[in-house]
Amino acid sequence: MDTKGLENRLNDIQKKAFEKVFGPLIVMASAGTGKTDVIALRAYNAFLKGIPLEKMLLLTFTNRAAKSMSNRIKEVMGEEGLKIKVSTFHGLCGFILREESRNLSIGRDFIIIDEEDSKNLMKEALAKAGLERKLYYNEEQFVMEYMRLAREYSFTEGKPLNHRKIFLQLVKDRNVSRSVFSFEKILFNSISIYEKLLLDYNLMDFTSLVVGTAKAFEDDKIRNRWRERYEWMELDEVQDTNKIEYKIIKNLYEAHGNIGIFGDIHQTIYEWRGSIPNEILSDFKRNNKDYLELSFKENYRSKKAILHGAESFLGHHREWEEVKLEEKIKVKGFKTKEEEKVYICDEILRMKDKGTNLSLISILCRTNRDGKDIGSFLENKGIPVFMIDKTRFFSRSEIKNALAYLKLMVNPKDILSLKRINKELAEEFLAEKDNGYLDICSFLDVDNYKSKDPYYLLREAFKKNDIVSFDVETTGLDVKSDKVIQIAAVRGGKDGVIQKFERLLKIDESVGDSYKVHKISDAMLFTEGVDPKTGIEDFFEFIGESVLIGHNVNYDISILKENIKYYDISLDIDKNSVYDTLRLVRNVFKDLDSYKLENLHIYLGLNHKPTHNAIDDVITTLELLARLYIKIEENKERRKEVFRKYEDRFYPIARIVGDLKDDLKNNRPKEILHHGLMKSNLLDRYEKSVVEMEKLRELYRIFREYDNLELSALDSLIYLLEVASLGNDSDRLLKMKEQIPVITVHQAKGLEFETVFIYNATDNSFPSGLSSDEKRLKEEKRLFYVAITRPKKTLYITYSIDPEKDGQNKKPSRFIHQIDRKYLDFQ
């Protein structure tokens, strides 16, 4: 497709956005004005003008929106468009942290936890900090918000944490009970405990992803690496962006300035969660003087009455033509809630009789309580509904149970998943004061049950000088696509280094900017390098059956496996026992500030200094192991005692985890999910429950739909687990058939339907009775705007004036009367 063909799809304003490929662009696009089309078409135009697809980054805030954007790009560009990085913001942060795990000394196999798991971990941290009582719901919400703000503070404010300032401001903003003052100091102390728990269990919550990326970008080398990786960006839903998120985005685009930001200020409904679109736009304009700002006005989605009514609601009064009565917004008041629900039910049945697909109809509510009220009523009348509020899909007990073994397989330190499998076992093991440097990983490898000591093979190999410490240098950090250019290893143990191995690999591409890290040039590889296949085979001959070690070794193992596959080498590194010195040193020396090799060299007084040359790093790693060996050897009897104490209860879990790992070599994630359900007897447990079995089937369908066949089975499984943690339940509406979504307006953002009912549109409900001050009332108005712009054809607004406890009648929402009367049909 040529650019002329693309332009024919666009109006004059859209063409200006399409043509503005380079430099800063701001597009304010109200609902239904073709924003997603323009985002996709601009990407194609940028490609035609010389931007490589791999250098493009498109960001949005939900999996549903990212999938929609990817589909639109695929329509425009075909399969080639899949090379563009289209991601949610949190998904991008997770991707960056996995890629940089080696440099950040974090596990690449971390699991992202959802809000419910984060809350449970928070309670554990508070208990460790000294809180003895349970928290009320409002107190829980306060604590979660405080911990997020406190952890972001130094990055958003550029100054050290001011605990008291955040606490008092949050008390004021949230209007919470004074009871929170009783545990203020405990709350402050719990933050470091909570972050250590995340680190110990190799977990990331939503804040960890953002703060971790912001912290990583304080390193010039890391920041510049990602700036160079993406030369062209588009950011959708800018109105949902908060300060720390914008700081990360700014770090990425400010080197080249090629960024288009899209959004709609009138749909700013997440200020309570920190979004600051006006501040962001002001900063953007101040720092990008040559920006072009455009507004998309022409609506391609909604009937005129809805479109013009929404404009009038915003205070935009124009001389529009009259609209037909049947197209007007239908406003209907009732005396009782029962009458209101009966009316909605009757209207839906009437539409159904005319052949309307129920999934094209939606009922929007201000609160989950209202959703449950009308949703349950419709269900009782035999109308199938989709209600998110019943329990977030991925938070349902059967879903979390189904995923527990898969998470443990990916991250064997995930104590939260172990608790779902056997809570009593997990808590009893965690209570051990002296566990001999064991962690739950120690019990999840079936080979450890022979010796009763997970460190047995390491100890024996160290005594025999048969440890191989190895490291690789690469052209980048992408495990899937980058190439190994250096393999270095030393063999040794109790007598230190006794043998060295080093190969430079002559690859068929440039090392590029990775030279700045390892100082290995193209010229060096050309003159000193060997054929990659030969070099890797030489390495395997060197290691033989030795025990392997490495610092954060999972990265080296993963990228070596991908290179083995790329060069079609029939060798398997999994036959060797592997120990990660990063995990070992964390078990042995629990309270160090940093576990990077260069810092451990200082903390522990190691003789050999690490550099970014692989041979230096492997010598340091072997010396580190020598220091760890002393401690491990001292505790061997206590370790065996603890292992014997728990082995019978852990072993069945280890067997299932081991079997699933083996299954993953030849199966995709959906098969692994099914195997896990079978082996853990969960299918037998839930087989008599119609609801729970249907949810498990839906989980299987999600695994099938979202499986990325471009990735290995393991990497795709990691991605699917991220979908489970980061996804919004409204993502599931994409595949829903013959059910009416009964959802909150927040959940409906970004969705569209043929017909929409806004239920219980009364004052103190919509707007919320909690929105007494002007700022909150403005956000409620924007939320109402989102609601009235969801339908394409028909909009109903209903309310009832049930007498309240004080005998006063409810009033219809004040927002109804802010819509120009000529677009309303009061029935």
mmCIF file with all atom_site columns, N, CA and C in Angstrom, residues 53 85 94 142 204 244 263 268 295 327 440 456 478 501 524 537 601 652 768 779 813:
data_model
loop_
_atom_site.group_PDB
_atom_site.id
_atom_site.type_symbol
_atom_site.label_atom_id
_atom_site.label_alt_id
_atom_site.label_comp_id
_atom_site.label_asym_id
_atom_site.label_entity_id
_atom_site.label_seq_id
_atom_site.pdbx_PDB_ins_code
_atom_site.Cartn_x
_atom_site.Cartn_y
_atom_site.Cartn_z
_atom_site.occupancy
_atom_site.B_iso_or_equiv
_atom_site.pdbx_formal_charge
_atom_site.auth_seq_id
_atom_site.auth_comp_id
_atom_site.auth_asym_id
_atom_site.auth_atom_id
_atom_site.pdbx_PDB_model_num
ATOM 1  N N  . LEU A 1 53  ? 10.984  -0.913  11.535 1.00 0.00 ? 53  LEU A N  1
ATOM 2  C CA . LEU A 1 53  ? 9.855   -1.347  12.364 1.00 0.00 ? 53  LEU A CA 1
ATOM 3  C C  . LEU A 1 53  ? 10.303  -1.706  13.783 1.00 0.00 ? 53  LEU A C  1
ATOM 4  N N  . LYS A 1 85  ? 6.968   -2.840  18.325 1.00 0.00 ? 85  LYS A N  1
ATOM 5  C CA . LYS A 1 85  ? 6.698   -3.118  19.734 1.00 0.00 ? 85  LYS A CA 1
ATOM 6  C C  . LYS A 1 85  ? 5.439   -2.376  20.153 1.00 0.00 ? 85  LYS A C  1
ATOM 7  N N  . GLY A 1 94  ? 8.023   -4.242  32.435 1.00 0.00 ? 94  GLY A N  1
ATOM 8  C CA . GLY A 1 94  ? 8.409   -5.626  32.702 1.00 0.00 ? 94  GLY A CA 1
ATOM 9  C C  . GLY A 1 94  ? 9.428   -6.126  31.697 1.00 0.00 ? 94  GLY A C  1
ATOM 10 N N  . PHE A 1 142 ? -5.997  2.748   51.897 1.00 0.00 ? 142 PHE A N  1
ATOM 11 C CA . PHE A 1 142 ? -5.117  3.851   52.275 1.00 0.00 ? 142 PHE A CA 1
ATOM 12 C C  . PHE A 1 142 ? -3.660  3.387   52.295 1.00 0.00 ? 142 PHE A C  1
ATOM 13 N N  . MET A 1 204 ? 7.321   -8.930  41.463 1.00 0.00 ? 204 MET A N  1
ATOM 14 C CA . MET A 1 204 ? 7.180   -7.508  41.138 1.00 0.00 ? 204 MET A CA 1
ATOM 15 C C  . MET A 1 204 ? 5.706   -7.139  41.223 1.00 0.00 ? 204 MET A C  1
ATOM 16 N N  . ILE A 1 244 ? 5.377   9.663   37.234 1.00 0.00 ? 244 ILE A N  1
ATOM 17 C CA . ILE A 1 244 ? 6.544   8.791   37.090 1.00 0.00 ? 244 ILE A CA 1
ATOM 18 C C  . ILE A 1 244 ? 6.514   8.052   35.745 1.00 0.00 ? 244 ILE A C  1
ATOM 19 N N  . GLY A 1 263 ? -4.813  11.476  22.985 1.00 0.00 ? 263 GLY A N  1
ATOM 20 C CA . GLY A 1 263 ? -5.701  11.316  24.133 1.00 0.00 ? 263 GLY A CA 1
ATOM 21 C C  . GLY A 1 263 ? -6.889  12.250  24.054 1.00 0.00 ? 263 GLY A C  1
ATOM 22 N N  . THR A 1 268 ? -10.408 12.230  31.283 1.00 0.00 ? 268 THR A N  1
ATOM 23 C CA . THR A 1 268 ? -9.492  12.100  32.416 1.00 0.00 ? 268 THR A CA 1
ATOM 24 C C  . THR A 1 268 ? -10.283 11.639  33.636 1.00 0.00 ? 268 THR A C  1
ATOM 25 N N  . SER A 1 295 ? -6.654  18.668  16.809 1.00 0.00 ? 295 SER A N  1
ATOM 26 C CA . SER A 1 295 ? -7.844  18.139  17.478 1.00 0.00 ? 295 SER A CA 1
ATOM 27 C C  . SER A 1 295 ? -8.714  17.422  16.457 1.00 0.00 ? 295 SER A C  1
ATOM 28 N N  . GLU A 1 327 ? -33.906 9.129   17.585 1.00 0.00 ? 327 GLU A N  1
ATOM 29 C CA . GLU A 1 327 ? -32.459 9.076   17.801 1.00 0.00 ? 327 GLU A CA 1
ATOM 30 C C  . GLU A 1 327 ? -32.036 9.796   19.074 1.00 0.00 ? 327 GLU A C  1
ATOM 31 N N  . ILE A 1 440 ? 12.554  -22.128 49.253 1.00 0.00 ? 440 ILE A N  1
ATOM 32 C CA . ILE A 1 440 ? 11.608  -23.095 48.685 1.00 0.00 ? 440 ILE A CA 1
ATOM 33 C C  . ILE A 1 440 ? 12.125  -23.673 47.372 1.00 0.00 ? 440 ILE A C  1
ATOM 34 N N  . TYR A 1 456 ? 24.678  -30.361 47.741 1.00 0.00 ? 456 TYR A N  1
ATOM 35 C CA . TYR A 1 456 ? 25.601  -31.501 47.767 1.00 0.00 ? 456 TYR A CA 1
ATOM 36 C C  . TYR A 1 456 ? 26.503  -31.536 46.532 1.00 0.00 ? 456 TYR A C  1
ATOM 37 N N  . ASP A 1 478 ? 18.638  -8.810  24.261 1.00 0.00 ? 478 ASP A N  1
ATOM 38 C CA . ASP A 1 478 ? 17.467  -9.551  23.811 1.00 0.00 ? 478 ASP A CA 1
ATOM 39 C C  . ASP A 1 478 ? 17.838  -11.029 23.688 1.00 0.00 ? 478 ASP A C  1
ATOM 40 N N  . PHE A 1 501 ? 39.199  -20.996 29.883 1.00 0.00 ? 501 PHE A N  1
ATOM 41 C CA . PHE A 1 501 ? 38.668  -21.158 28.522 1.00 0.00 ? 501 PHE A CA 1
ATOM 42 C C  . PHE A 1 501 ? 38.154  -19.805 28.046 1.00 0.00 ? 501 PHE A C  1
ATOM 43 N N  . MET A 1 524 ? 38.121  -6.986  16.233 1.00 0.00 ? 524 MET A N  1
ATOM 44 C CA . MET A 1 524 ? 38.630  -8.056  17.095 1.00 0.00 ? 524 MET A CA 1
ATOM 45 C C  . MET A 1 524 ? 37.979  -9.387  16.735 1.00 0.00 ? 524 MET A C  1
ATOM 46 N N  . GLU A 1 537 ? 30.688  -25.346 20.509 1.00 0.00 ? 537 GLU A N  1
ATOM 47 C CA . GLU A 1 537 ? 30.996  -26.773 20.699 1.00 0.00 ? 537 GLU A CA 1
ATOM 48 C C  . GLU A 1 537 ? 32.264  -26.947 21.521 1.00 0.00 ? 537 GLU A C  1
ATOM 49 N N  . HIS A 1 601 ? 32.326  -7.527  45.381 1.00 0.00 ? 601 HIS A N  1
ATOM 50 C CA . HIS A 1 601 ? 33.795  -7.481  45.397 1.00 0.00 ? 601 HIS A CA 1
ATOM 51 C C  . HIS A 1 601 ? 34.286  -6.572  46.520 1.00 0.00 ? 601 HIS A C  1
ATOM 52 N N  . PRO A 1 652 ? 5.681   -34.143 46.591 1.00 0.00 ? 652 PRO A N  1
ATOM 53 C CA . PRO A 1 652 ? 4.631   -34.207 45.566 1.00 0.00 ? 652 PRO A CA 1
ATOM 54 C C  . PRO A 1 652 ? 4.549   -32.927 44.723 1.00 0.00 ? 652 PRO A C  1
ATOM 55 N N  . SER A 1 768 ? -21.074 10.670  42.369 1.00 0.00 ? 768 SER A N  1
ATOM 56 C CA . SER A 1 768 ? -20.980 9.972   43.642 1.00 0.00 ? 768 SER A CA 1
ATOM 57 C C  . SER A 1 768 ? -21.216 10.928  44.796 1.00 0.00 ? 768 SER A C  1
ATOM 58 N N  . GLU A 1 779 ? -14.150 15.486  38.051 1.00 0.00 ? 779 GLU A N  1
ATOM 59 C CA . GLU A 1 779 ? -13.793 14.155  37.575 1.00 0.00 ? 779 GLU A CA 1
ATOM 60 C C  . GLU A 1 779 ? -15.045 13.311  37.363 1.00 0.00 ? 779 GLU A C  1
ATOM 61 N N  . SER A 1 813 ? -29.830 12.821  38.300 1.00 0.00 ? 813 SER A N  1
ATOM 62 C CA . SER A 1 813 ? -28.471 13.364  38.244 1.00 0.00 ? 813 SER A CA 1
ATOM 63 C C  . SER A 1 813 ? -28.462 14.768  37.647 1.00 0.00 ? 813 SER A C  1
#
